Amino acid sequence: MNLSTTIAGVTFPTCFMNAAGACCVTQEELEALGESHAGAIVTKSMTPQPREGNPGPRYHSFPGGSINSMGLPNLGYPAYAKLIPELRRFGKPIVASIAGLNPQDFLEAAKAIELAKPDLVEVNLSCPNLPGEPQIAYDIEASRRILLELQECLTIPMGVKLPPYFDPVHHEAMAGMLEGVNVSFLSLINSVGNGLVIDPESETVVIKPKGGFGGIGGTIIKPVALANVRAFWKLFQGRMPIIGVGGVVTGTDAFEHLLCGASAVQVGTTLVEEGLTAFERLEKELSEVLTKKGYASVDDCRGRLKEL
Ligand code: SIN
């Protein structure tokens, strides 16, 4: 089965890759992704300075999903800029995720990362876990300003990781803005921000930062992820490559993302819970689904969701 896919001119050997944040902070984790069946190596979202992130506990899984408030722990972009050329030896695409606490951070990271020559840059405008900082992509004008500045200093294709939107008006507003900037792909969606998971037994929250509020991932968010993939696929009439993120636990989940219009999928909670062997399993499961359905490739089924 042909599970390869192409996004912004970059060919991925399979359509499965890690979500930025899942098992991709340290050199060891990034090398392990290189050795695994992952179709790409996606870095943790990097900031100018190394960050320890939020105090723990900051990740908790529950039946159906996870909650996290990591707070962008990362090595800082100089470390990733040095690592990226070394990761080339694995022969798969490298996606550098950049983030920041202000517009200047994004610019600095982009300039440094450009020199390290990843294949794609994913601009994370949607981290929900920075106390006191709103998710940038809920502010269309602020997002536009950052992306316009980034496009001036990046020659590497740039994509944007967006938060979930819950109303067509917001899908349309964001898509309208994106039409005016040089964005080559979308990663949809980041975790569903500021959820709350509690333990009724101990009567406490399960993570420490932000009074227990954090980003929700896993199966429970799949319908929201699929809706966002579908909405943006339709708004761009299939012209904008989309990486679907959210609720990919099985090959069938990945197939659903592809049907909605995704060209590839990222795996977050499942990777954290199951480990790197998840990629091989997902490949096998998706191949079986596509074979059973009579599709020859990822491209073959992309966007083919039927409406009633
Ligand atoms: C985090 O580090 O808090 C998660 C990153 C994100 O959701 O963008």
mmCIF file of C-alpha atoms and ligand atoms in Angstrom:
data_model
loop_
_atom_site.group_PDB
_atom_site.id
_atom_site.type_symbol
_atom_site.label_atom_id
_atom_site.label_comp_id
_atom_site.label_asym_id
_atom_site.label_seq_id
_atom_site.Cartn_x
_atom_site.Cartn_y
_atom_site.Cartn_z
ATOM 1 C CA MET A 1 0.000 0.000 0.000
ATOM 2 C CA ASN A 2 1.312 3.453 -0.868
ATOM 3 C CA LEU A 3 1.132 5.473 2.357
ATOM 4 C CA SER A 4 3.466 8.198 1.129
ATOM 5 C CA THR A 5 2.254 11.745 0.868
ATOM 6 C CA THR A 6 3.522 15.089 -0.364
ATOM 7 C CA ILE A 7 3.056 18.397 1.427
ATOM 8 C CA ALA A 8 4.394 21.655 0.012
ATOM 9 C CA GLY A 9 6.676 19.743 -2.334
ATOM 10 C CA VAL A 10 8.124 17.561 0.439
ATOM 11 C CA THR A 11 7.533 13.826 0.140
ATOM 12 C CA PHE A 12 6.961 11.852 3.322
ATOM 13 C CA PRO A 13 7.538 8.059 3.217
ATOM 14 C CA THR A 14 4.363 7.531 5.256
ATOM 15 C CA CYS A 15 1.577 9.853 6.263
ATOM 16 C CA PHE A 16 2.123 9.317 10.023
ATOM 17 C CA MET A 17 4.306 11.588 12.121
ATOM 18 C CA ASN A 18 4.505 12.756 15.711
ATOM 19 C CA ALA A 19 2.595 15.829 16.815
ATOM 20 C CA ALA A 20 4.887 18.632 17.964
ATOM 21 C CA GLY A 21 5.205 18.036 21.689
ATOM 22 C CA ALA A 22 4.895 14.266 21.704
ATOM 23 C CA CYS A 23 8.251 12.573 22.367
ATOM 24 C CA CYS A 24 10.296 15.192 20.507
ATOM 25 C CA VAL A 25 12.017 17.497 23.007
ATOM 26 C CA THR A 26 15.450 15.950 23.495
ATOM 27 C CA GLN A 27 18.131 14.757 21.094
ATOM 28 C CA GLU A 28 17.454 11.163 22.193
ATOM 29 C CA GLU A 29 13.724 11.497 21.488
ATOM 30 C CA LEU A 30 14.317 13.065 18.082
ATOM 31 C CA GLU A 31 16.800 10.343 17.126
ATOM 32 C CA ALA A 32 14.357 7.673 18.283
ATOM 33 C CA LEU A 33 11.758 9.202 15.961
ATOM 34 C CA GLY A 34 14.354 9.021 13.206
ATOM 35 C CA GLU A 35 14.853 5.310 13.839
ATOM 36 C CA SER A 36 11.130 4.589 14.127
ATOM 37 C CA HIS A 37 8.509 4.097 11.419
ATOM 38 C CA ALA A 38 7.460 7.765 11.729
ATOM 39 C CA GLY A 39 7.195 9.421 8.327
ATOM 40 C CA ALA A 40 8.919 12.567 9.614
ATOM 41 C CA ILE A 41 10.657 14.043 12.618
ATOM 42 C CA VAL A 42 8.681 16.951 14.082
ATOM 43 C CA THR A 43 10.501 18.937 16.761
ATOM 44 C CA LYS A 44 8.987 20.269 19.933
ATOM 45 C CA SER A 45 7.866 23.874 19.471
ATOM 46 C CA MET A 46 11.003 25.869 20.129
ATOM 47 C CA THR A 47 11.464 29.251 21.762
ATOM 48 C CA PRO A 48 14.572 31.466 21.873
ATOM 49 C CA GLN A 49 15.571 30.430 25.383
ATOM 50 C CA PRO A 50 15.509 26.875 26.729
ATOM 51 C CA ARG A 51 12.392 26.400 28.870
ATOM 52 C CA GLU A 52 11.695 23.957 31.649
ATOM 53 C CA GLY A 53 7.989 24.478 31.137
ATOM 54 C CA ASN A 54 5.245 24.441 33.729
ATOM 55 C CA PRO A 55 5.537 22.697 37.103
ATOM 56 C CA GLY A 56 4.309 19.104 37.332
ATOM 57 C CA PRO A 57 2.205 17.152 37.346
ATOM 58 C CA ARG A 58 1.513 18.549 33.907
ATOM 59 C CA TYR A 59 0.263 15.549 31.897
ATOM 60 C CA HIS A 60 -2.468 13.105 32.813
ATOM 61 C CA SER A 61 -4.213 10.481 30.729
ATOM 62 C CA PHE A 62 -7.732 9.262 31.285
ATOM 63 C CA PRO A 63 -10.003 6.860 29.402
ATOM 64 C CA GLY A 64 -10.553 8.559 26.074
ATOM 65 C CA GLY A 65 -7.808 11.129 26.144
ATOM 66 C CA SER A 66 -5.309 13.269 27.970
ATOM 67 C CA ILE A 67 -4.881 16.678 29.513
ATOM 68 C CA ASN A 68 -1.588 18.543 29.435
ATOM 69 C CA SER A 69 -0.141 21.845 30.406
ATOM 70 C CA MET A 70 3.493 21.365 29.546
ATOM 71 C CA GLY A 71 4.233 25.055 29.027
ATOM 72 C CA LEU A 72 6.545 24.593 26.023
ATOM 73 C CA PRO A 73 9.487 22.827 27.658
ATOM 74 C CA ASN A 74 12.189 22.827 24.979
ATOM 75 C CA LEU A 75 15.940 23.102 24.452
ATOM 76 C CA GLY A 76 15.772 26.537 22.808
ATOM 77 C CA TYR A 77 16.215 27.110 19.086
ATOM 78 C CA PRO A 78 20.040 27.214 19.037
ATOM 79 C CA ALA A 79 20.077 23.587 20.201
ATOM 80 C CA TYR A 80 17.533 22.489 17.577
ATOM 81 C CA ALA A 81 19.328 24.473 14.856
ATOM 82 C CA LYS A 82 22.431 22.441 15.679
ATOM 83 C CA LEU A 83 20.535 19.130 15.865
ATOM 84 C CA ILE A 84 18.544 19.395 12.645
ATOM 85 C CA PRO A 85 21.492 18.841 10.260
ATOM 86 C CA GLU A 86 22.466 15.783 12.340
ATOM 87 C CA LEU A 87 18.940 14.368 12.046
ATOM 88 C CA ARG A 88 19.302 14.405 8.246
ATOM 89 C CA ARG A 89 21.000 11.003 8.448
ATOM 90 C CA PHE A 90 17.630 9.351 9.057
ATOM 91 C CA GLY A 91 16.583 10.285 5.527
ATOM 92 C CA LYS A 92 13.102 11.527 6.375
ATOM 93 C CA PRO A 93 11.629 15.016 6.361
ATOM 94 C CA ILE A 94 12.255 17.262 9.343
ATOM 95 C CA VAL A 95 9.566 19.660 10.475
ATOM 96 C CA ALA A 96 10.729 22.424 12.806
ATOM 97 C CA SER A 97 7.980 23.719 15.070
ATOM 98 C CA ILE A 98 8.460 27.270 16.282
ATOM 99 C CA ALA A 99 6.627 29.113 19.037
ATOM 100 C CA GLY A 100 7.043 32.211 21.107
ATOM 101 C CA LEU A 101 5.766 34.382 23.868
ATOM 102 C CA ASN A 102 5.811 37.421 21.572
ATOM 103 C CA PRO A 103 6.194 38.152 17.833
ATOM 104 C CA GLN A 104 9.933 38.759 18.178
ATOM 105 C CA ASP A 105 10.442 35.202 19.478
ATOM 106 C CA PHE A 106 8.907 33.743 16.321
ATOM 107 C CA LEU A 107 11.099 35.875 14.091
ATOM 108 C CA GLU A 108 14.282 34.990 15.933
ATOM 109 C CA ALA A 109 13.487 31.290 15.840
ATOM 110 C CA ALA A 110 12.568 31.429 12.150
ATOM 111 C CA LYS A 111 15.823 33.138 11.185
ATOM 112 C CA ALA A 112 17.942 30.602 13.063
ATOM 113 C CA ILE A 113 15.972 27.610 11.873
ATOM 114 C CA GLU A 114 16.041 28.720 8.245
ATOM 115 C CA LEU A 115 19.824 28.291 8.353
ATOM 116 C CA ALA A 116 19.486 24.738 9.716
ATOM 117 C CA LYS A 117 17.371 23.832 6.669
ATOM 118 C CA PRO A 118 14.491 21.736 7.960
ATOM 119 C CA ASP A 119 12.079 20.669 5.216
ATOM 120 C CA LEU A 120 9.112 22.521 6.653
ATOM 121 C CA VAL A 121 8.469 25.023 9.427
ATOM 122 C CA GLU A 122 5.308 24.633 11.502
ATOM 123 C CA VAL A 123 4.374 27.887 13.232
ATOM 124 C CA ASN A 124 2.595 27.094 16.472
ATOM 125 C CA LEU A 125 0.057 29.867 17.007
ATOM 126 C CA SER A 126 -2.049 27.772 19.353
ATOM 127 C CA CYS A 127 -0.326 26.750 22.573
ATOM 128 C CA PRO A 128 -2.999 26.972 25.286
ATOM 129 C CA ASN A 129 -0.631 26.443 28.195
ATOM 130 C CA LEU A 130 1.258 29.669 28.738
ATOM 131 C CA PRO A 131 -0.186 31.254 31.875
ATOM 132 C CA GLY A 132 -1.342 34.786 31.079
ATOM 133 C CA GLU A 133 -0.776 34.411 27.319
ATOM 134 C CA PRO A 134 -3.758 33.943 25.020
ATOM 135 C CA GLN A 135 -3.691 31.500 22.106
ATOM 136 C CA ILE A 136 -2.480 33.744 19.296
ATOM 137 C CA ALA A 137 -4.612 32.182 16.571
ATOM 138 C CA TYR A 138 -7.797 33.293 18.305
ATOM 139 C CA ASP A 139 -6.670 36.814 17.335
ATOM 140 C CA ILE A 140 -6.753 37.012 13.538
ATOM 141 C CA GLU A 141 -4.906 40.330 13.254
ATOM 142 C CA ALA A 142 -2.119 39.301 15.616
ATOM 143 C CA SER A 143 -1.749 36.072 13.631
ATOM 144 C CA ARG A 144 -1.621 37.956 10.355
ATOM 145 C CA ARG A 145 1.119 40.274 11.654
ATOM 146 C CA ILE A 146 3.298 37.371 12.790
ATOM 147 C CA LEU A 147 2.838 35.392 9.577
ATOM 148 C CA LEU A 148 3.553 38.401 7.354
ATOM 149 C CA GLU A 149 6.806 39.018 9.193
ATOM 150 C CA LEU A 150 7.753 35.344 9.089
ATOM 151 C CA GLN A 151 7.189 35.052 5.373
ATOM 152 C CA GLU A 152 9.762 37.795 4.857
ATOM 153 C CA CYS A 153 12.540 35.807 6.504
ATOM 154 C CA LEU A 154 11.650 32.208 5.579
ATOM 155 C CA THR A 155 12.315 30.530 2.249
ATOM 156 C CA ILE A 156 11.421 27.112 3.665
ATOM 157 C CA PRO A 157 7.679 26.394 3.283
ATOM 158 C CA MET A 158 5.822 27.511 6.381
ATOM 159 C CA GLY A 159 2.632 26.027 7.804
ATOM 160 C CA VAL A 160 0.508 27.032 10.757
ATOM 161 C CA LYS A 161 -0.728 24.951 13.653
ATOM 162 C CA LEU A 162 -4.123 26.247 14.628
ATOM 163 C CA PRO A 163 -6.342 25.730 17.637
ATOM 164 C CA PRO A 164 -9.827 24.293 17.178
ATOM 165 C CA TYR A 165 -12.520 26.712 16.060
ATOM 166 C CA PHE A 166 -16.103 25.999 16.971
ATOM 167 C CA ASP A 167 -18.051 28.218 14.623
ATOM 168 C CA PRO A 168 -18.018 28.513 10.811
ATOM 169 C CA VAL A 169 -17.610 32.276 11.151
ATOM 170 C CA HIS A 170 -14.262 31.696 12.808
ATOM 171 C CA HIS A 171 -13.173 29.111 10.211
ATOM 172 C CA GLU A 172 -14.010 31.633 7.491
ATOM 173 C CA ALA A 173 -12.230 34.523 9.205
ATOM 174 C CA MET A 174 -9.038 32.526 9.691
ATOM 175 C CA ALA A 175 -9.136 31.057 6.167
ATOM 176 C CA GLY A 176 -9.722 34.528 4.730
ATOM 177 C CA MET A 177 -6.668 35.867 6.529
ATOM 178 C CA LEU A 178 -4.555 32.874 5.459
ATOM 179 C CA GLU A 179 -5.418 33.532 1.801
ATOM 180 C CA GLY A 180 -3.404 36.748 2.128
ATOM 181 C CA VAL A 181 -0.223 35.221 3.556
ATOM 182 C CA ASN A 182 2.241 32.741 2.210
ATOM 183 C CA VAL A 183 1.227 29.658 4.163
ATOM 184 C CA SER A 184 1.900 26.261 2.557
ATOM 185 C CA PHE A 185 0.046 23.901 4.898
ATOM 186 C CA LEU A 186 -2.120 23.766 8.018
ATOM 187 C CA SER A 187 -1.824 21.472 11.036
ATOM 188 C CA LEU A 188 -5.291 21.022 12.532
ATOM 189 C CA ILE A 189 -5.776 20.992 15.485
ATOM 190 C CA ASN A 190 -3.789 21.725 18.605
ATOM 191 C CA SER A 191 -5.267 20.379 21.827
ATOM 192 C CA VAL A 192 -8.672 21.694 22.852
ATOM 193 C CA GLY A 193 -7.480 24.381 25.225
ATOM 194 C CA ASN A 194 -8.411 24.970 28.816
ATOM 195 C CA GLY A 195 -10.332 21.838 29.588
ATOM 196 C CA LEU A 196 -10.560 20.586 33.139
ATOM 197 C CA VAL A 197 -10.173 16.998 34.305
ATOM 198 C CA ILE A 198 -10.776 16.241 37.959
ATOM 199 C CA ASP A 199 -10.480 13.288 40.295
ATOM 200 C CA PRO A 200 -13.761 13.003 42.202
ATOM 201 C CA GLU A 201 -12.187 10.568 44.652
ATOM 202 C CA SER A 202 -9.552 12.968 45.922
ATOM 203 C CA GLU A 203 -11.625 16.008 44.901
ATOM 204 C CA THR A 204 -8.610 17.549 43.156
ATOM 205 C CA VAL A 205 -7.553 18.654 39.738
ATOM 206 C CA VAL A 206 -5.164 16.246 38.000
ATOM 207 C CA ILE A 207 -2.519 18.690 36.746
ATOM 208 C CA LYS A 208 -0.906 21.559 38.609
ATOM 209 C CA PRO A 209 -0.568 24.515 36.190
ATOM 210 C CA LYS A 210 -3.366 27.043 35.682
ATOM 211 C CA GLY A 211 -5.512 25.629 38.470
ATOM 212 C CA GLY A 212 -5.810 22.330 36.588
ATOM 213 C CA PHE A 213 -6.840 23.781 33.216
ATOM 214 C CA GLY A 214 -5.038 22.304 30.212
ATOM 215 C CA GLY A 215 -5.166 21.161 26.618
ATOM 216 C CA ILE A 216 -7.292 18.101 25.926
ATOM 217 C CA GLY A 217 -6.093 15.520 23.400
ATOM 218 C CA GLY A 218 -6.894 11.992 22.298
ATOM 219 C CA THR A 219 -10.030 10.188 21.166
ATOM 220 C CA ILE A 220 -12.347 12.605 22.910
ATOM 221 C CA ILE A 221 -11.328 15.474 20.568
ATOM 222 C CA LYS A 222 -11.518 13.547 17.284
ATOM 223 C CA PRO A 223 -14.887 14.986 16.191
ATOM 224 C CA VAL A 224 -13.592 18.524 16.739
ATOM 225 C CA ALA A 225 -10.388 17.757 14.839
ATOM 226 C CA LEU A 226 -12.264 16.183 11.929
ATOM 227 C CA ALA A 227 -14.632 19.142 11.745
ATOM 228 C CA ASN A 228 -11.744 21.590 11.537
ATOM 229 C CA VAL A 229 -9.938 19.539 8.880
ATOM 230 C CA ARG A 230 -13.134 19.344 6.863
ATOM 231 C CA ALA A 231 -14.048 23.004 7.277
ATOM 232 C CA PHE A 232 -10.633 24.265 6.119
ATOM 233 C CA TRP A 233 -10.444 21.671 3.334
ATOM 234 C CA LYS A 234 -13.712 22.988 1.954
ATOM 235 C CA LEU A 235 -12.859 26.658 2.438
ATOM 236 C CA PHE A 236 -9.624 26.177 0.463
ATOM 237 C CA GLN A 237 -11.366 23.840 -2.002
ATOM 238 C CA GLY A 238 -8.691 21.223 -1.399
ATOM 239 C CA ARG A 239 -5.833 23.545 -2.412
ATOM 240 C CA MET A 240 -4.268 23.795 1.053
ATOM 241 C CA PRO A 241 -2.460 20.694 2.334
ATOM 242 C CA ILE A 242 -3.679 19.786 5.816
ATOM 243 C CA ILE A 243 -2.068 17.667 8.498
ATOM 244 C CA GLY A 244 -4.835 16.262 10.690
ATOM 245 C CA VAL A 245 -4.130 16.080 14.414
ATOM 246 C CA GLY A 246 -6.482 14.845 17.114
ATOM 247 C CA GLY A 247 -7.775 11.473 18.148
ATOM 248 C CA VAL A 248 -5.611 9.265 15.920
ATOM 249 C CA VAL A 249 -5.553 6.005 17.869
ATOM 250 C CA THR A 250 -6.245 3.516 15.068
ATOM 251 C CA GLY A 251 -5.774 3.238 11.318
ATOM 252 C CA THR A 252 -9.474 3.940 10.953
ATOM 253 C CA ASP A 253 -9.065 7.242 12.813
ATOM 254 C CA ALA A 254 -6.328 8.195 10.341
ATOM 255 C CA PHE A 255 -8.585 7.150 7.434
ATOM 256 C CA GLU A 256 -11.294 9.465 8.780
ATOM 257 C CA HIS A 257 -8.849 12.389 8.806
ATOM 258 C CA LEU A 258 -7.850 11.580 5.207
ATOM 259 C CA LEU A 259 -11.472 11.377 4.103
ATOM 260 C CA CYS A 260 -12.060 14.830 5.611
ATOM 261 C CA GLY A 261 -9.184 16.185 3.531
ATOM 262 C CA ALA A 262 -5.962 15.621 5.483
ATOM 263 C CA SER A 263 -2.810 14.725 3.531
ATOM 264 C CA ALA A 264 -1.080 13.345 6.635
ATOM 265 C CA VAL A 265 -1.789 12.862 10.318
ATOM 266 C CA GLN A 266 0.114 13.613 13.483
ATOM 267 C CA VAL A 267 -0.059 11.433 16.556
ATOM 268 C CA GLY A 268 0.094 12.906 20.064
ATOM 269 C CA THR A 269 -1.606 11.199 22.992
ATOM 270 C CA THR A 270 -1.338 7.743 21.387
ATOM 271 C CA LEU A 271 2.397 8.178 20.922
ATOM 272 C CA VAL A 272 2.890 9.256 24.518
ATOM 273 C CA GLU A 273 0.790 6.363 25.824
ATOM 274 C CA GLU A 274 1.904 3.589 23.489
ATOM 275 C CA GLY A 275 5.395 4.586 22.422
ATOM 276 C CA LEU A 276 7.063 4.573 19.031
ATOM 277 C CA THR A 277 5.742 1.167 17.971
ATOM 278 C CA ALA A 278 2.409 2.927 17.447
ATOM 279 C CA PHE A 279 3.675 4.085 14.032
ATOM 280 C CA GLU A 280 4.166 0.569 12.699
ATOM 281 C CA ARG A 281 0.781 -0.521 14.012
ATOM 282 C CA LEU A 282 -0.966 2.516 12.518
ATOM 283 C CA GLU A 283 0.699 1.918 9.141
ATOM 284 C CA LYS A 284 -0.500 -1.672 9.127
ATOM 285 C CA GLU A 285 -4.018 -0.754 10.205
ATOM 286 C CA LEU A 286 -4.382 2.058 7.662
ATOM 287 C CA SER A 287 -3.042 -0.191 4.894
ATOM 288 C CA GLU A 288 -5.659 -2.791 5.806
ATOM 289 C CA VAL A 289 -8.470 -0.211 5.813
ATOM 290 C CA LEU A 290 -7.419 1.243 2.451
ATOM 291 C CA THR A 291 -7.072 -2.205 0.894
ATOM 292 C CA LYS A 292 -10.471 -3.271 2.175
ATOM 293 C CA LYS A 293 -12.020 -0.087 0.805
ATOM 294 C CA GLY A 294 -10.345 -0.438 -2.583
ATOM 295 C CA TYR A 295 -8.125 2.634 -2.317
ATOM 296 C CA ALA A 296 -4.578 2.411 -3.696
ATOM 297 C CA SER A 297 -2.992 5.251 -1.757
ATOM 298 C CA VAL A 298 -3.446 8.091 0.689
ATOM 299 C CA ASP A 299 -3.958 10.471 -2.231
ATOM 300 C CA ASP A 300 -6.697 8.260 -3.571
ATOM 301 C CA CYS A 301 -9.059 8.751 -0.621
ATOM 302 C CA ARG A 302 -8.146 12.268 0.435
ATOM 303 C CA GLY A 303 -11.163 14.541 0.819
ATOM 304 C CA ARG A 304 -13.621 11.925 -0.432
ATOM 305 C CA LEU A 305 -16.031 12.249 2.458
ATOM 306 C CA LYS A 306 -19.600 11.951 1.218
ATOM 307 C CA GLU A 307 -22.281 14.320 2.423
ATOM 308 C CA LEU A 308 -25.939 13.415 2.725
HETATM 309 C C1 SIN B 1 2.787 22.671 25.699
HETATM 310 O O1 SIN B 1 4.034 22.613 25.647
HETATM 311 O O2 SIN B 1 2.199 23.187 26.636
HETATM 312 C C2 SIN B 1 1.987 22.084 24.590
HETATM 313 C C3 SIN B 1 2.297 22.771 23.322
HETATM 314 C C4 SIN B 1 1.098 23.160 22.558
HETATM 315 O O3 SIN B 1 -0.023 22.739 22.894
HETATM 316 O O4 SIN B 1 1.243 23.892 21.594
#
